[in-house]
mmCIF file of C-alpha atoms in Angstrom:
data_model
loop_
_atom_site.group_PDB
_atom_site.id
_atom_site.type_symbol
_atom_site.label_atom_id
_atom_site.label_comp_id
_atom_site.label_asym_id
_atom_site.label_seq_id
_atom_site.Cartn_x
_atom_site.Cartn_y
_atom_site.Cartn_z
ATOM 1 C CA MET A 1 163.115 118.450 49.047
ATOM 2 C CA CYS A 2 160.091 116.830 47.409
ATOM 3 C CA GLY A 3 157.866 114.736 49.632
ATOM 4 C CA ARG A 4 154.451 114.911 47.995
ATOM 5 C CA THR A 5 153.217 115.184 44.395
ATOM 6 C CA ALA A 6 149.997 115.113 42.358
ATOM 7 C CA CYS A 7 149.450 113.294 39.072
ATOM 8 C CA SER A 8 145.774 113.316 38.124
ATOM 9 C CA LEU A 9 145.795 112.556 34.384
ATOM 10 C CA THR A 10 144.366 109.251 33.207
ATOM 11 C CA ALA A 11 146.794 106.664 31.833
ATOM 12 C CA ASP A 12 145.827 107.471 28.230
ATOM 13 C CA ASN A 13 146.124 111.228 28.666
ATOM 14 C CA LEU A 14 149.397 110.837 30.539
ATOM 15 C CA ARG A 15 150.795 108.953 27.569
ATOM 16 C CA ARG A 16 149.600 111.648 25.156
ATOM 17 C CA ALA A 17 151.053 114.381 27.361
ATOM 18 C CA CYS A 18 154.459 112.672 26.991
ATOM 19 C CA THR A 19 154.527 112.768 23.186
ATOM 20 C CA TYR A 20 158.078 113.278 21.914
ATOM 21 C CA ARG A 21 160.248 113.072 18.781
ATOM 22 C CA ASP A 22 162.645 110.163 18.417
ATOM 23 C CA ARG A 23 166.100 110.265 16.871
ATOM 24 C CA ARG A 24 164.598 110.320 13.371
ATOM 25 C CA GLY A 25 162.304 113.209 14.180
ATOM 26 C CA ARG A 26 159.144 111.089 14.237
ATOM 27 C CA ARG A 27 156.396 111.972 16.713
ATOM 28 C CA ARG A 28 155.963 109.145 19.181
ATOM 29 C CA GLU A 29 153.944 108.340 22.259
ATOM 30 C CA PRO A 30 155.812 106.289 24.866
ATOM 31 C CA GLU A 31 154.537 102.750 25.338
ATOM 32 C CA TRP A 32 152.993 102.028 28.732
ATOM 33 C CA ILE A 33 154.585 99.136 30.611
ATOM 34 C CA ARG A 34 152.096 97.707 33.143
ATOM 35 C CA ALA A 35 149.659 100.589 32.646
ATOM 36 C CA GLU A 36 147.054 98.731 34.691
ATOM 37 C CA ARG A 37 149.078 99.468 37.836
ATOM 38 C CA TYR A 38 148.935 103.232 37.425
ATOM 39 C CA ARG A 39 146.479 105.129 39.648
ATOM 40 C CA PRO A 40 145.902 108.894 39.223
ATOM 41 C CA SER A 41 146.171 110.790 42.490
ATOM 42 C CA TYR A 42 146.030 114.325 43.872
ATOM 43 C CA ASN A 43 148.222 113.338 46.812
ATOM 44 C CA LYS A 44 151.109 110.934 46.200
ATOM 45 C CA GLY A 45 153.692 110.300 48.927
ATOM 46 C CA PRO A 46 156.824 108.151 49.301
ATOM 47 C CA GLN A 47 156.226 104.393 49.143
ATOM 48 C CA SER A 48 153.302 104.951 46.780
ATOM 49 C CA SER A 49 153.777 104.336 43.071
ATOM 50 C CA GLY A 50 154.040 106.962 40.368
ATOM 51 C CA PRO A 51 154.674 107.293 36.617
ATOM 52 C CA VAL A 52 158.188 107.721 35.224
ATOM 53 C CA LEU A 53 159.752 107.925 31.768
ATOM 54 C CA LEU A 54 162.856 105.919 30.877
ATOM 55 C CA SER A 55 164.736 104.718 27.829
ATOM 56 C CA ARG A 56 163.383 101.528 26.270
ATOM 57 C CA ARG A 57 166.932 100.156 26.140
ATOM 58 C CA HIS A 58 166.826 99.549 29.896
ATOM 59 C CA LEU A 59 164.185 96.885 29.204
ATOM 60 C CA GLN A 60 165.241 95.800 25.714
ATOM 61 C CA GLN A 61 168.980 95.765 24.983
ATOM 62 C CA ASP A 62 168.680 96.091 21.207
ATOM 63 C CA ALA A 63 166.229 99.017 21.336
ATOM 64 C CA ASP A 64 167.005 102.546 20.181
ATOM 65 C CA SER A 65 168.041 104.396 23.341
ATOM 66 C CA SER A 66 166.055 107.466 22.222
ATOM 67 C CA GLU A 67 162.786 105.502 22.496
ATOM 68 C CA ARG A 68 160.840 106.143 25.693
ATOM 69 C CA VAL A 69 158.537 103.993 27.772
ATOM 70 C CA LEU A 70 156.236 104.801 30.693
ATOM 71 C CA MET A 71 156.368 102.717 33.861
ATOM 72 C CA ASP A 72 154.659 102.880 37.220
ATOM 73 C CA MET A 73 157.406 102.582 39.867
ATOM 74 C CA ARG A 74 157.483 102.766 43.645
ATOM 75 C CA TRP A 75 158.768 106.035 45.125
ATOM 76 C CA GLY A 76 161.806 105.418 47.343
ATOM 77 C CA LEU A 77 164.824 103.805 45.686
ATOM 78 C CA VAL A 78 165.824 100.280 46.708
ATOM 79 C CA PRO A 79 169.341 99.579 45.335
ATOM 80 C CA SER A 80 169.825 96.397 43.324
ATOM 81 C CA TRP A 81 172.515 95.309 45.811
ATOM 82 C CA PHE A 82 170.164 95.407 48.844
ATOM 83 C CA LYS A 83 170.358 91.900 50.320
ATOM 84 C CA GLN A 84 167.443 91.654 52.756
ATOM 85 C CA ASP A 85 164.249 89.940 51.687
ATOM 86 C CA ASP A 86 161.986 92.884 52.546
ATOM 87 C CA PRO A 87 162.588 96.229 50.769
ATOM 88 C CA SER A 88 160.734 98.049 53.547
ATOM 89 C CA LYS A 89 163.724 97.276 55.794
ATOM 90 C CA MET A 90 165.848 99.823 53.929
ATOM 91 C CA PRO A 91 167.534 101.766 56.775
ATOM 92 C CA PHE A 92 167.654 105.041 54.835
ATOM 93 C CA ASN A 93 165.097 107.453 53.386
ATOM 94 C CA THR A 94 165.709 107.329 49.635
ATOM 95 C CA SER A 95 162.694 109.271 48.334
ATOM 96 C CA ASN A 96 165.001 112.224 47.558
ATOM 97 C CA CYS A 97 168.609 112.271 46.415
ATOM 98 C CA ARG A 98 170.753 115.373 46.926
ATOM 99 C CA SER A 99 172.532 116.412 43.722
ATOM 100 C CA ASP A 100 175.762 117.189 45.583
ATOM 101 C CA THR A 101 176.088 113.643 46.961
ATOM 102 C CA MET A 102 174.440 111.491 44.284
ATOM 103 C CA LEU A 103 177.816 110.449 42.847
ATOM 104 C CA SER A 104 179.261 109.527 46.224
ATOM 105 C CA LYS A 105 176.440 107.794 48.135
ATOM 106 C CA ALA A 106 176.279 104.055 47.534
ATOM 107 C CA SER A 107 172.495 104.039 47.284
ATOM 108 C CA TYR A 108 172.586 106.141 44.111
ATOM 109 C CA LYS A 109 176.100 106.075 42.641
ATOM 110 C CA GLY A 110 175.933 102.608 41.097
ATOM 111 C CA ALA A 111 172.570 103.143 39.415
ATOM 112 C CA LEU A 112 173.544 106.605 38.167
ATOM 113 C CA LEU A 113 176.849 105.444 36.668
ATOM 114 C CA LYS A 114 174.980 102.619 34.903
ATOM 115 C CA GLY A 115 172.753 105.195 33.226
ATOM 116 C CA LYS A 116 169.602 104.389 35.190
ATOM 117 C CA ARG A 117 168.169 107.868 34.733
ATOM 118 C CA CYS A 118 164.435 108.521 34.617
ATOM 119 C CA VAL A 119 161.990 111.426 34.495
ATOM 120 C CA VAL A 120 159.401 111.530 37.271
ATOM 121 C CA LEU A 121 156.057 112.913 36.048
ATOM 122 C CA ALA A 122 153.548 114.989 37.998
ATOM 123 C CA ASP A 123 150.998 117.785 37.676
ATOM 124 C CA GLY A 124 153.184 119.467 40.292
ATOM 125 C CA PHE A 125 154.552 118.971 43.797
ATOM 126 C CA TYR A 126 153.716 120.235 47.276
ATOM 127 C CA GLU A 127 156.044 121.992 49.674
ATOM 128 C CA TRP A 128 155.482 123.299 53.194
ATOM 129 C CA GLN A 129 156.655 126.705 54.428
ATOM 130 C CA GLN A 130 157.599 126.822 58.107
ATOM 131 C CA GLN A 131 155.666 129.552 59.919
ATOM 132 C CA SER A 132 155.249 130.545 63.564
ATOM 133 C CA GLY A 133 151.760 129.069 63.641
ATOM 134 C CA GLY A 134 152.652 125.871 61.806
ATOM 135 C CA LYS A 135 153.407 124.916 58.205
ATOM 136 C CA GLN A 136 151.680 126.380 55.134
ATOM 137 C CA PRO A 137 151.511 124.045 52.091
ATOM 138 C CA TYR A 138 151.999 125.282 48.508
ATOM 139 C CA PHE A 139 151.373 123.620 45.143
ATOM 140 C CA ILE A 140 154.209 124.177 42.637
ATOM 141 C CA HIS A 141 154.085 123.481 38.895
ATOM 142 C CA PHE A 142 155.053 124.671 35.406
ATOM 143 C CA PRO A 143 153.326 127.771 34.006
ATOM 144 C CA GLN A 144 150.592 126.763 31.571
ATOM 145 C CA THR A 145 150.603 128.375 28.129
ATOM 146 C CA LYS A 146 147.717 130.489 26.841
ATOM 147 C CA ASP A 147 146.855 127.941 24.138
ATOM 148 C CA THR A 148 146.244 125.178 26.682
ATOM 149 C CA VAL A 149 142.852 123.735 25.805
ATOM 150 C CA ALA A 150 140.088 122.718 28.165
ATOM 151 C CA GLU A 151 139.654 119.201 26.816
ATOM 152 C CA GLU A 152 141.707 117.047 24.490
ATOM 153 C CA LYS A 153 139.921 115.178 21.703
ATOM 154 C CA GLU A 154 140.836 111.803 20.286
ATOM 155 C CA GLY A 155 142.801 112.225 17.095
ATOM 156 C CA ASP A 156 144.375 115.558 18.024
ATOM 157 C CA GLU A 157 147.951 115.356 16.771
ATOM 158 C CA GLU A 158 149.481 117.579 19.422
ATOM 159 C CA TRP A 159 148.801 117.512 23.160
ATOM 160 C CA LYS A 160 147.526 120.898 24.354
ATOM 161 C CA GLY A 161 146.382 119.906 27.812
ATOM 162 C CA TRP A 162 148.152 120.330 31.144
ATOM 163 C CA ARG A 163 151.950 120.536 30.882
ATOM 164 C CA LEU A 164 153.389 117.946 33.235
ATOM 165 C CA LEU A 165 156.200 118.760 35.624
ATOM 166 C CA THR A 166 159.252 116.706 34.578
ATOM 167 C CA MET A 167 161.651 115.979 37.439
ATOM 168 C CA ALA A 168 165.040 114.275 37.118
ATOM 169 C CA GLY A 169 165.230 110.946 38.884
ATOM 170 C CA ILE A 170 167.329 107.819 39.322
ATOM 171 C CA PHE A 171 165.784 104.339 39.286
ATOM 172 C CA ASP A 172 166.910 100.828 40.075
ATOM 173 C CA CYS A 173 165.599 97.298 39.867
ATOM 174 C CA TRP A 174 165.702 95.118 42.981
ATOM 175 C CA GLU A 175 165.114 91.369 42.874
ATOM 176 C CA PRO A 176 164.103 89.443 46.002
ATOM 177 C CA PRO A 177 166.936 87.129 47.141
ATOM 178 C CA VAL A 178 164.482 84.232 47.426
ATOM 179 C CA GLY A 179 163.020 84.862 43.992
ATOM 180 C CA GLY A 180 159.869 86.619 42.882
ATOM 181 C CA GLU A 181 158.829 89.671 40.911
ATOM 182 C CA ALA A 182 161.417 92.410 40.394
ATOM 183 C CA LEU A 183 160.692 95.733 42.097
ATOM 184 C CA TYR A 184 161.342 98.978 40.195
ATOM 185 C CA THR A 185 161.845 102.035 42.390
ATOM 186 C CA TYR A 186 162.968 105.639 41.942
ATOM 187 C CA THR A 187 164.260 108.680 43.775
ATOM 188 C CA ILE A 188 163.818 112.367 42.886
ATOM 189 C CA ILE A 189 167.013 114.413 42.636
ATOM 190 C CA THR A 190 166.932 117.681 44.589
ATOM 191 C CA VAL A 191 168.928 120.909 44.304
ATOM 192 C CA ASP A 192 169.117 124.244 46.099
ATOM 193 C CA ALA A 193 165.844 126.106 45.673
ATOM 194 C CA SER A 194 165.560 128.825 43.048
ATOM 195 C CA LYS A 195 165.289 132.422 44.245
ATOM 196 C CA ASP A 196 161.500 132.535 43.886
ATOM 197 C CA LEU A 197 160.947 129.303 45.839
ATOM 198 C CA SER A 198 163.549 129.793 48.566
ATOM 199 C CA PHE A 199 161.063 131.554 50.867
ATOM 200 C CA ILE A 200 159.033 128.314 50.977
ATOM 201 C CA HIS A 201 161.879 125.808 51.327
ATOM 202 C CA HIS A 202 165.637 125.702 50.747
ATOM 203 C CA ARG A 203 165.464 122.636 48.450
ATOM 204 C CA MET A 204 163.491 121.779 45.300
ATOM 205 C CA PRO A 205 163.375 118.963 42.723
ATOM 206 C CA ALA A 206 165.784 119.110 39.797
ATOM 207 C CA ILE A 207 163.348 120.027 37.016
ATOM 208 C CA LEU A 208 164.075 119.262 33.357
ATOM 209 C CA ASP A 209 162.586 122.170 31.422
ATOM 210 C CA GLY A 210 161.951 121.235 27.798
ATOM 211 C CA ASP A 211 162.209 118.136 25.623
ATOM 212 C CA ASP A 212 165.884 118.683 24.792
ATOM 213 C CA ALA A 213 166.795 118.398 28.479
ATOM 214 C CA ILE A 214 164.524 115.346 28.861
ATOM 215 C CA THR A 215 166.144 113.669 25.837
ATOM 216 C CA LYS A 216 169.666 114.209 27.153
ATOM 217 C CA TRP A 217 168.754 112.938 30.605
ATOM 218 C CA LEU A 218 167.042 109.781 29.330
ATOM 219 C CA ASP A 219 169.388 108.819 26.482
ATOM 220 C CA PHE A 220 172.126 107.222 28.584
ATOM 221 C CA ALA A 221 173.675 105.490 25.553
ATOM 222 C CA GLU A 222 174.440 108.802 23.814
ATOM 223 C CA VAL A 223 174.848 111.175 26.772
ATOM 224 C CA PRO A 224 177.390 110.063 29.404
ATOM 225 C CA THR A 225 176.808 110.654 33.091
ATOM 226 C CA GLN A 226 179.335 113.509 33.250
ATOM 227 C CA GLU A 227 177.341 115.436 30.631
ATOM 228 C CA ALA A 228 173.905 114.519 31.946
ATOM 229 C CA VAL A 229 174.564 115.771 35.479
ATOM 230 C CA LYS A 230 175.146 119.277 34.081
ATOM 231 C CA LEU A 231 171.360 119.413 33.557
ATOM 232 C CA ILE A 232 170.790 119.124 37.300
ATOM 233 C CA GLN A 233 170.239 122.681 38.503
ATOM 234 C CA PRO A 234 167.478 124.932 39.868
ATOM 235 C CA THR A 235 164.938 126.450 37.487
ATOM 236 C CA GLU A 236 163.139 129.786 37.735
ATOM 237 C CA ASN A 237 160.428 128.697 35.285
ATOM 238 C CA ILE A 238 158.013 127.681 38.005
ATOM 239 C CA VAL A 239 154.813 129.037 39.575
ATOM 240 C CA PHE A 240 153.013 128.288 42.818
ATOM 241 C CA HIS A 241 150.059 129.052 45.062
ATOM 242 C CA PRO A 242 149.122 128.242 48.671
ATOM 243 C CA VAL A 243 146.710 125.386 49.292
ATOM 244 C CA SER A 244 144.673 124.132 52.232
ATOM 245 C CA THR A 245 146.192 122.012 55.001
ATOM 246 C CA PHE A 246 143.723 119.393 53.752
ATOM 247 C CA VAL A 247 146.701 118.059 51.756
ATOM 248 C CA ASN A 248 148.665 117.409 54.956
ATOM 249 C CA SER A 249 147.006 114.027 55.423
ATOM 250 C CA ILE A 250 148.142 111.503 52.841
ATOM 251 C CA ARG A 251 144.701 109.878 53.191
ATOM 252 C CA ASN A 252 143.090 112.890 51.512
ATOM 253 C CA ASN A 253 143.003 112.393 47.757
ATOM 254 C CA ALA A 254 140.703 114.955 46.136
ATOM 255 C CA PRO A 255 140.875 118.177 44.058
ATOM 256 C CA GLU A 256 140.838 120.229 47.295
ATOM 257 C CA CYS A 257 144.472 119.190 47.773
ATOM 258 C CA LEU A 258 145.689 121.569 45.076
ATOM 259 C CA ALA A 259 142.916 124.195 45.010
ATOM 260 C CA PRO A 260 144.298 127.753 45.511
ATOM 261 C CA ILE A 261 143.365 129.508 48.746
ATOM 262 C CA GLU A 262 143.847 133.033 50.096
ATOM 263 C CA LEU A 263 146.056 133.624 53.116
ATOM 264 C CA GLY A 264 144.787 136.102 55.703
ATOM 265 C CA ALA A 265 141.430 136.570 53.985
ATOM 266 C CA LYS A 266 138.541 137.415 56.301
ATOM 267 C CA LYS A 267 135.966 137.183 53.561
ATOM 268 C CA GLU A 268 135.338 135.084 50.479
ATOM 269 C CA ALA A 269 138.023 135.281 47.829
ATOM 270 C CA LYS A 270 136.910 136.860 44.585
ATOM 271 C CA SER A 271 137.484 135.499 41.135
ATOM 272 C CA THR A 272 140.683 136.183 39.199
ATOM 273 C CA PRO A 273 141.590 134.879 35.725
ATOM 274 C CA SER A 274 144.047 132.412 37.266
ATOM 275 C CA ASN A 275 141.492 131.223 39.794
ATOM 276 C CA GLN A 276 138.895 130.684 37.081
ATOM 277 C CA VAL A 277 141.154 128.396 35.045
ATOM 278 C CA MET A 278 142.205 126.453 38.126
ATOM 279 C CA LEU A 279 138.528 125.952 38.994
ATOM 280 C CA GLY A 280 137.888 124.693 35.475
ATOM 281 C CA TRP A 281 140.759 122.250 35.743
ATOM 282 C CA LEU A 282 139.549 120.903 39.077
ATOM 283 C CA LYS A 283 135.966 120.538 37.808
ATOM 284 C CA SER A 284 137.164 118.615 34.745
ATOM 285 C CA SER A 285 139.291 116.373 36.967
ATOM 286 C CA GLN A 286 136.208 115.477 39.002
ATOM 287 C CA GLU A 287 134.389 114.595 35.804
ATOM 288 C CA GLY A 288 137.210 112.291 34.704
ATOM 289 C CA SER A 289 138.484 114.436 31.827
ATOM 290 C CA SER A 290 141.827 116.117 31.263
ATOM 291 C CA PRO A 291 142.659 119.418 33.008
ATOM 292 C CA LYS A 292 141.056 122.545 31.680
ATOM 293 C CA LYS A 293 142.769 125.657 30.434
ATOM 294 C CA GLU A 294 145.006 127.689 32.731
ATOM 295 C CA ASN A 295 146.766 130.973 32.042
ATOM 296 C CA ASP A 296 150.113 131.582 33.718
ATOM 297 C CA LEU A 297 149.560 131.572 37.455
ATOM 298 C CA PRO A 298 151.345 134.280 39.468
ATOM 299 C CA LYS A 299 154.572 133.256 41.162
ATOM 300 C CA GLY A 300 153.070 133.462 44.604
ATOM 301 C CA ARG A 301 150.748 135.835 46.431
ATOM 302 C CA LYS A 302 151.579 137.927 49.421
ATOM 303 C CA GLN A 303 148.379 137.550 51.395
ATOM 304 C CA PHE A 304 146.618 134.200 51.491
ATOM 305 C CA SER A 305 145.282 132.044 54.311
ATOM 306 C CA ASN A 306 143.942 128.577 54.941
ATOM 307 C CA SER A 307 140.519 127.919 53.533
ATOM 308 C CA PRO A 308 137.721 126.465 55.706
ATOM 309 C CA SER A 309 138.070 122.803 56.571
ATOM 310 C CA PRO A 310 137.265 121.057 53.264
ATOM 311 C CA ARG A 311 134.510 118.726 54.369
ATOM 312 C CA LYS A 312 132.016 119.887 51.759
ATOM 313 C CA THR A 313 132.094 118.780 48.141
ATOM 314 C CA SER A 314 134.971 120.056 45.983
ATOM 315 C CA ALA A 315 132.689 122.049 43.736
ATOM 316 C CA GLY A 316 130.901 123.664 46.695
ATOM 317 C CA ILE A 317 134.114 124.746 48.369
ATOM 318 C CA LEU A 318 135.563 126.125 45.150
ATOM 319 C CA GLN A 319 132.425 128.056 44.300
ATOM 320 C CA GLN A 320 132.494 129.616 47.761
ATOM 321 C CA TRP A 321 136.191 130.348 47.369
ATOM 322 C CA LEU A 322 135.860 132.020 43.975
ATOM 323 C CA GLY A 323 132.736 134.115 44.541
ATOM 324 C CA LYS A 324 131.081 135.926 41.651
ATOM 325 C CA GLU A 325 132.920 139.228 41.262
ATOM 326 C CA GLY A 326 136.250 139.844 39.543
ATOM 327 C CA GLN A 327 139.396 141.473 40.868
ATOM 328 C CA PRO A 328 142.841 142.334 39.449
ATOM 329 C CA PRO A 329 145.378 139.504 39.259
ATOM 330 C CA ALA A 330 147.564 139.096 42.337
ATOM 331 C CA LYS A 331 151.085 140.475 42.377
ATOM 332 C CA LYS A 332 154.177 138.322 42.176
ATOM 333 C CA HIS A 333 156.036 137.464 45.339
ATOM 334 C CA LYS A 334 159.063 139.652 45.930
ATOM 335 C CA GLY A 335 161.907 138.022 47.725
#
């Protein structure tokens, strides 16, 4: 499943991170619709709002269906046919949609067959592993390439900052029966977890890996539903690390939510290349800039434990966590 995400980029950087090529091969940045409603967050949960990509044709019938727009929508799909006057009275949890039932359940089938496909954007998502002593949270995201830069400058043609996680979603537009502003909402499609993630949880979001997959999912006018749903499958191109239980409370919205920790450590964790780039990213986030450079993080670490209760400042905790000496990179998780 997917019950918590992070999306910390500013509205402008989020738009730049979503640069794409239209049907004519021109580089484009999606237009923000109601950008003033977007709020960056390290800890987004259902019923909060989050950024999604969709085809402009959903909002403008004569538009090229390959054109993309950015919208801030509420997480938790409310079908257009819902008749009550309060969307919070929805009797079902619609934050996630199982891929094996999305074409049979009424909440999703109508919107999906009408081409209401979207891409849900995030730095990454959180998942909790069930353990004997409780649940251990992990932060899961795309690997970051070696040419990822620390800070993006105005005028740079190509985005080289943090690569956003792009999850397949379904959206709908609900209008209050008594009149009023239309409500746009979305759900994240989930699939069986990939082999590397299955030890954390048996489900994961359907991740669209690469612009070709994103194009096919969004362009409902050119790619019919039967073809688009073939894109919905697990991906192995994903990395993760354990994080503090600080993220457990939805009220906590700070860089500590996604800071790597060591499980089972009885002393301060020492610096690794991956840790250093994560620290840089978190520092830059605190300063209001785009994420800093990160090399590929390992696909999990065998021995980590909860960090101390994060009541100090983010920078102080991370400095304590990293230490000053280096150590070899951690091994990948096996199994």
